[in-house]
Amino acid sequence: MLDRLVSVFTSLRLTVVLLALGLVLVFWGTLAQVNLGLYRAQNDFFRSFFIYWTPAGSGLHLPIFPGGYLVGSLLLINLFAAHFRYYQPGKKKYGIVLIHFGVMLLLVGQLLTDVLSTESSLHLRHGETKNYSEMSSHFELAVVDTTAPGTDTVVAIRARRLEASGDIRHAELPFTIRVLTYFPNSSLTKESQPGHMQIATTAGFGAGLWWRAWPHETETDKRDMPSGILEVLAPQGSLGTYLISAFLTRPQQLTHKGRTYELTLRPERIYKAFTLHLIEFRHDKYPGTEIPKNFSSRVRLQRPATGEDREVLIYMNNPLRYDGETYYQASFDTDNQGTVLQVVRNPSWLTPYFSCVLVGAGLLVQFLTHLAGFAAKRKVS
Amino acid sequence: MLRSCIKPIGLLSLLLASGCQDNGVKVYRVPKESPAAMTQAELPAGHPDISDAAAKPQLTWKVPAGWTELPPGEIRVASFKVAGNDGQQADVSVTPLPGVAGDDLSNVNRWRGQVGQPPVTEEELKAAVQAVAVAGQPAALYDQAGETMRILAAIQRRENTAWFFKMTGDTDLVDGQKPVFIEFLQSVQFGGDTAVSGPKWDVPADWTEAPAGQFLFAKFTMAGGQAAVNVSTSPGDGGGLAANVNRWRKQLGLGELTGDELAKSVATSDGVTVVEMAGEHASLVAAVVTQPGKVWFYKLMGDAPVVAAQKDAFMKFVREVKY
């Protein structure tokens, strides 16, 4: 039985089948983006062990095709197992070893990137300074204690905690937050519209507005706009029910025991130990045309803890790599007065480079070994 | 062999698990976000690139009592500090920006956001605007009052430049300073090569100056708003007389005129071309005056009886304008 399992996992046939499945998966996943949107297609097809299908009208969740994680993991196991099964020590095989480890590192590196990397964006208008980037597809409920003069204390609760409903308690919060309703995607209107219900909150400025839930947004240029109703509970009783919504641009204030708190549902923020200030965004065009020549952002980087204060020019293919993050020139405001930097934290960003070096070195070693052998034979003859 | 595979897979599982361990709550202590830091260098939404802007225009003013003049900044041509009681402060800035620099609605809603007020609609904005004079020309004043912060902002568009006069500070202080700010606006004089001096005219007593908006040079209303005079200017021939006449006819629901019909509908005397038209609900008298390199359009439009009653005053106004 064990031998049979070993034989399956070390077979070249499995490699070919997995590569073919990978091919179909990439093709299908790419087409699926039309209906599901980029983010969901990535999750359903590539960041999953199986692709599931729900027959219309049923609550079934049937796995119908292997997902990216399964195909990738099996490929890795296959490569690993085959290597040790068929590997014969000897100088002639050093190249093969390097190539195999290079490919394994590539697969592991991709998995690590998928699991460990985070992507966010930093939007700056001319003259604006920020010490955080935002994850536009993830939201958080920020409960900000603004009482202290120079510093705010932010308790950020991720949206998935809100989706789970129930009570949220934290040592930094003197009250409990009870999630009464939470819509991951919603619309909010001032007047009654079809399908909308009137909001009846007891505090803040939600009362009288109308809302409704919507399915997840699948178009790539749109995003979910969540809303919810919370009740803030102090030991002595309720402090009121509040509407939280991505549509509300200003925070709702709440005072408790002489301290002032602000409630905001906002894109999840990643705070930095430094600030970036946009000095200038340039959108250069080729003379006499509307064809873009260059997009660049001149920013000032200041880190109070170390006294670091310098200017950095970020442009296409010249990102800022700083503090474990990479800041790419990603987009800009239509009036050319603001820039959008994509911020990527990827602890395993070097693995593809190491993989390529390993595979390249393996190929070279293999080639030189054969060349040397061939040359030696020729000399003898 | 299998054992050799298990170890790395176990490590991977551990990594996957550690990525998921998160109770969903994070706590940060962060410096307060400072709106003041942003207002120093802020630019209205939609304004063009000013990185290569030409030398700053000349401007003179009378510094009100209690204001301290500060050195102008990179973008500002004038800057003042106003100190009030109990450490209250306000900042006054004068900023010219090339082009129209965004519409008033987006600028006002941005300022409202800064003082913690919800955005307003176009209709609400029209109701909130206050007509003031800057250097003797009409300007629109918008007052955004928040709980702790208030922004008074006057916008005047002169030729190809939008001028922003802004007072930002503690609500109570700005409230008390509003008349002083309006007086300051009246004291402003444009001078030097880059200043734009508009034509001089005598406005009939029963006309009321109204906010001109971004496409007009001046606007006057009469008879409680039943008719209005719009004054605008364009470089060159402003698109030509025929195109403008037909545009006005369209506004009244009339068909286009061509060739002889159009020529017959206009009359020119003493350098002023006049065209009259009447639609089902309104009538219009327009006067076109060509100056070197530009053309001025004066349009009286509104309820037919009011337009008829105002026609003579309108023509007198147009003919007496000094360019």
XYZ file of C-alpha atoms in Angstrom, chain A:
381
model
C 0.000 0.000 0.000
C 2.789 2.369 1.071
C 4.833 1.387 -1.952
C 1.866 2.088 -4.188
C 1.407 5.518 -2.622
C 5.102 6.242 -3.067
C 4.922 5.104 -6.654
C 1.948 7.418 -7.342
C 3.571 10.441 -5.716
C 6.876 9.939 -7.452
C 5.523 9.267 -10.913
C 6.192 11.508 -13.869
C 2.618 10.808 -14.958
C 1.376 12.675 -11.868
C 3.619 15.614 -12.818
C 2.090 15.754 -16.285
C -1.473 15.439 -14.933
C -0.843 18.204 -12.356
C 0.681 20.512 -14.971
C -2.335 19.900 -17.222
C -4.711 20.593 -14.321
C -2.745 23.773 -13.598
C -3.148 24.822 -17.208
C -6.928 24.307 -17.108
C -7.118 26.043 -13.723
C -5.330 29.158 -14.950
C -7.496 29.303 -18.089
C -10.750 28.767 -16.184
C -9.770 31.118 -13.365
C -8.917 33.850 -15.855
C -12.305 33.519 -17.604
C -14.100 33.399 -14.235
C -12.853 36.909 -13.440
C -15.450 38.245 -15.890
C -18.297 37.163 -13.599
C -16.643 36.907 -10.215
C -14.246 39.818 -10.313
C -10.503 39.604 -9.782
C -10.490 39.262 -6.013
C -13.094 36.514 -5.723
C -11.761 34.583 -8.699
C -8.309 34.591 -7.081
C -9.769 33.291 -3.828
C -12.088 30.704 -5.385
C -9.684 29.302 -7.964
C -6.145 29.855 -6.774
C -6.259 30.399 -3.020
C -8.317 27.281 -2.400
C -7.871 23.514 -2.289
C -10.998 22.856 -4.353
C -13.304 24.729 -6.685
C -16.840 24.280 -5.444
C -20.126 24.251 -7.310
C -23.531 24.894 -5.798
C -26.405 23.462 -7.915
C -29.172 26.030 -8.358
C -31.743 25.875 -5.585
C -29.692 23.616 -3.357
C -27.530 24.346 -0.369
C -24.915 21.845 -1.526
C -21.291 22.809 -1.868
C -19.715 20.254 -4.187
C -15.958 20.154 -4.918
C -15.635 19.765 -8.681
C -12.022 20.628 -9.510
C -8.714 20.910 -7.640
C -7.839 24.479 -6.619
C -4.482 26.226 -6.785
C -3.342 25.218 -3.327
C -3.997 21.518 -4.017
C -2.333 21.489 -7.443
C 0.681 23.475 -6.132
C 1.087 21.341 -2.999
C 0.847 18.091 -4.960
C 3.386 19.367 -7.489
C 5.740 20.219 -4.655
C 5.299 16.815 -3.003
C 5.697 15.128 -6.374
C 8.920 16.957 -7.135
C 10.298 16.409 -3.643
C 9.410 12.717 -3.508
C 10.617 11.988 -7.037
C 13.872 13.713 -6.342
C 14.672 11.577 -3.322
C 13.407 8.386 -4.921
C 15.402 8.662 -8.102
C 18.369 10.674 -6.854
C 21.683 8.924 -7.182
C 24.599 10.657 -5.495
C 27.389 11.579 -7.828
C 29.141 14.550 -9.363
C 27.121 14.261 -12.563
C 23.868 14.979 -10.737
C 24.820 18.225 -8.922
C 23.146 20.265 -11.648
C 19.910 18.284 -11.385
C 19.880 18.803 -7.605
C 20.254 22.555 -8.023
C 17.497 22.703 -10.656
C 15.107 20.682 -8.512
C 15.737 22.799 -5.425
C 15.355 25.944 -7.493
C 11.909 24.841 -8.726
C 10.908 23.753 -5.202
C 11.969 27.120 -3.822
C 9.897 28.816 -6.528
C 6.786 26.850 -5.513
C 7.358 27.379 -1.786
C 8.133 31.052 -2.399
C 4.832 31.516 -4.251
C 2.951 29.894 -1.382
C 4.745 32.100 1.144
C 3.990 35.187 -0.956
C 0.340 34.195 -1.057
C 0.132 33.577 2.668
C 2.413 36.267 4.045
C 2.262 39.188 1.631
C -0.100 42.134 2.067
C -1.075 44.721 -0.503
C -2.384 48.144 0.327
C -2.448 51.574 -1.263
C -1.348 55.017 -0.186
C -3.242 57.943 -1.696
C -1.614 61.335 -1.288
C -2.765 64.720 -2.577
C -0.190 67.427 -3.239
C 1.137 68.637 0.103
C -0.524 65.840 2.068
C 1.321 63.765 4.655
C 0.307 60.279 5.804
C 1.698 57.609 8.090
C -0.565 54.803 6.922
C -1.645 52.889 3.846
C -5.113 51.409 3.292
C -6.394 48.040 2.122
C -9.296 49.122 -0.054
C -10.976 45.700 -0.172
C -10.862 45.182 3.599
C -12.688 47.303 6.144
C -12.237 47.861 9.841
C -14.253 49.495 12.575
C -11.960 52.082 14.132
C -12.823 53.115 17.670
C -10.526 56.071 18.252
C -9.978 57.574 21.692
C -9.264 61.206 20.804
C -9.102 62.523 24.384
C -5.289 62.805 24.695
C -3.897 66.027 23.200
C -1.207 64.727 20.843
C -1.975 61.053 20.372
C -4.990 58.998 19.404
C -5.511 55.444 20.590
C -7.034 53.383 17.813
C -8.746 50.066 18.434
C -9.236 48.617 14.964
C -11.682 45.734 14.642
C -11.549 43.845 11.375
C -14.750 43.545 9.348
C -14.807 39.769 9.623
C -15.227 40.124 13.395
C -18.233 42.318 12.669
C -19.577 39.782 10.150
C -19.460 37.144 12.871
C -21.846 39.339 14.928
C -21.933 38.976 18.698
C -20.195 41.028 21.383
C -16.718 42.517 20.997
C -14.754 43.297 24.145
C -11.188 44.541 24.406
C -8.969 45.650 27.274
C -8.557 49.089 25.616
C -12.314 49.603 25.342
C -14.319 50.597 28.429
C -17.477 49.338 26.733
C -18.702 46.329 24.799
C -19.594 46.651 21.147
C -22.552 44.499 20.148
C -22.985 44.003 16.413
C -26.723 44.032 15.744
C -26.611 43.961 11.937
C -23.769 43.929 9.464
C -24.047 44.006 5.668
C -20.695 43.311 3.898
C -22.082 45.208 0.889
C -24.855 47.746 1.107
C -26.354 50.961 -0.166
C -27.321 53.935 1.947
C -29.768 56.609 0.823
C -31.354 59.711 2.258
C -34.765 58.879 0.842
C -36.794 55.713 0.558
C -35.888 53.595 -2.454
C -37.079 50.174 -3.609
C -35.891 47.412 -1.299
C -34.532 49.825 1.293
C -35.454 49.788 4.976
C -35.439 52.801 7.231
C -32.691 52.856 9.820
C -33.726 53.327 13.425
C -30.636 54.082 15.476
C -30.777 55.927 18.775
C -27.486 57.857 18.543
C -25.245 59.414 15.904
C -26.541 60.474 12.508
C -27.903 57.225 11.102
C -31.547 57.565 12.129
C -33.870 58.372 9.238
C -31.526 57.114 6.525
C -32.473 54.098 4.393
C -30.344 51.062 3.626
C -30.303 47.638 2.063
C -27.892 44.719 1.683
C -26.401 43.775 -1.682
C -24.448 40.702 -2.885
C -20.671 40.964 -3.062
C -19.458 43.299 -5.804
C -17.762 41.365 -8.605
C -16.699 44.120 -10.976
C -13.013 44.916 -10.655
C -13.522 48.677 -10.661
C -16.103 48.558 -7.845
C -15.866 47.399 -4.281
C -18.091 46.333 -1.444
C -19.420 49.161 0.726
C -20.310 47.659 4.092
C -22.711 49.125 6.676
C -23.892 47.940 10.045
C -25.643 48.848 13.256
C -23.843 48.547 16.576
C -24.941 48.913 20.127
C -22.426 50.331 22.587
C -22.910 48.776 26.012
C -21.342 50.173 29.167
C -21.649 48.317 32.506
C -24.413 50.726 33.551
C -26.423 50.195 30.362
C -26.655 50.966 26.655
C -24.940 54.099 25.314
C -27.021 53.910 22.159
C -27.169 52.229 18.782
C -25.023 53.643 15.969
C -24.951 53.259 12.221
C -21.518 52.518 10.825
C -21.036 52.675 7.093
C -18.320 53.011 4.494
C -20.555 55.712 2.986
C -20.185 57.969 6.028
C -17.130 60.135 5.586
C -16.987 61.674 9.029
C -16.729 59.823 12.328
C -19.533 59.592 14.877
C -18.625 60.869 18.301
C -19.405 59.201 21.579
C -18.507 60.399 25.066
C -18.109 58.015 27.959
C -16.621 58.689 31.399
C -15.146 61.985 30.255
C -13.381 60.482 27.249
C -14.284 61.108 23.625
C -14.390 58.281 21.115
C -14.941 58.319 17.380
C -16.513 55.423 15.479
C -15.639 54.974 11.816
C -16.004 52.111 9.375
C -13.063 52.685 7.047
C -10.647 50.794 4.777
C -8.246 48.797 6.924
C -5.177 50.890 7.727
C -1.579 49.759 8.053
C 0.275 52.312 10.142
C 3.972 53.049 9.551
C 6.728 54.312 11.823
C 7.412 57.074 9.296
C 5.513 59.599 7.194
C 5.401 60.208 3.469
C 4.625 63.693 2.162
C 3.807 64.263 -1.507
C 5.920 67.120 -2.808
C 5.045 66.716 -6.451
C 3.303 64.305 -8.798
C 4.265 64.521 -12.439
C 2.372 63.145 -15.411
C 4.695 63.879 -18.309
C 3.490 63.448 -21.874
C 5.353 63.249 -25.132
C 5.408 66.783 -26.584
C 2.365 67.604 -28.687
C 0.545 64.384 -27.760
C -1.592 62.961 -24.965
C 0.615 59.844 -24.774
C 1.996 59.399 -21.250
C 5.769 59.472 -21.044
C 6.314 59.217 -17.331
C 4.444 59.119 -14.020
C 6.468 60.019 -10.973
C 5.934 61.023 -7.359
C 8.480 63.049 -5.437
C 7.889 62.309 -1.774
C 9.532 63.331 1.469
C 10.199 60.474 3.864
C 10.514 61.409 7.546
C 11.144 59.027 10.407
C 11.143 60.916 13.700
C 12.659 58.029 15.720
C 15.850 57.962 13.660
C 15.906 61.547 12.395
C 15.759 60.273 8.829
C 14.518 62.959 6.462
C 15.025 62.586 2.736
C 13.386 63.029 -0.625
C 12.598 60.023 -2.786
C 11.526 59.912 -6.426
C 9.190 57.015 -7.164
C 8.418 56.245 -10.792
C 7.564 53.320 -13.039
C 9.992 50.441 -12.403
C 11.737 52.436 -9.696
C 9.812 51.730 -6.501
C 10.819 52.801 -3.031
C 11.914 49.792 -0.971
C 11.772 50.762 2.665
C 11.116 49.082 5.986
C 10.245 45.738 4.407
C 7.739 47.327 2.033
C 7.828 48.294 -1.629
C 6.064 51.461 -2.811
C 5.176 51.337 -6.498
C 3.788 54.155 -8.630
C 0.349 52.627 -9.258
C -2.172 55.308 -10.186
C -3.005 59.004 -9.931
C -5.900 61.412 -9.578
C -7.568 62.567 -12.767
C -6.640 66.173 -11.982
C -2.958 65.156 -11.679
C -2.872 66.573 -8.153
C -2.692 63.290 -6.299
C -0.842 60.027 -6.522
C -1.654 56.454 -5.581
C 1.211 54.255 -4.460
C 0.750 50.508 -4.221
C 2.351 49.263 -1.014
C 3.440 45.637 -0.994
C 4.873 43.854 2.020
C 6.225 40.527 0.850
C 8.722 38.918 3.218
C 9.554 36.286 0.592
C 10.113 38.693 -2.298
C 13.642 37.421 -2.809
C 12.678 33.761 -3.289
C 11.991 34.017 -7.068
C 15.436 35.602 -7.509
C 17.138 32.830 -5.491
C 15.097 30.238 -7.411
C 16.198 31.618 -10.760
C 19.831 31.731 -9.634
C 19.593 28.121 -8.424
C 17.921 26.884 -11.615
C 20.343 28.895 -13.768
C 23.346 27.589 -11.842
C 21.947 24.026 -12.068
C 21.563 24.288 -15.836
C 25.068 25.691 -16.162
C 26.582 22.993 -13.963
C 24.718 20.292 -15.856
C 25.831 21.705 -19.177
C 29.475 22.107 -18.101
C 29.534 18.596 -16.612
C 28.360 17.149 -19.909
C 30.709 19.412 -21.857
C 33.671 18.369 -19.731
C 32.739 14.693 -20.136
C 32.347 15.119 -23.874
C 35.647 16.988 -24.191
C 37.451 14.336 -22.157
C 36.049 11.540 -24.349
C 37.045 13.400 -27.477
C 40.579 13.857 -26.181
C 40.909 10.171 -25.398
C 39.653 9.130 -28.815
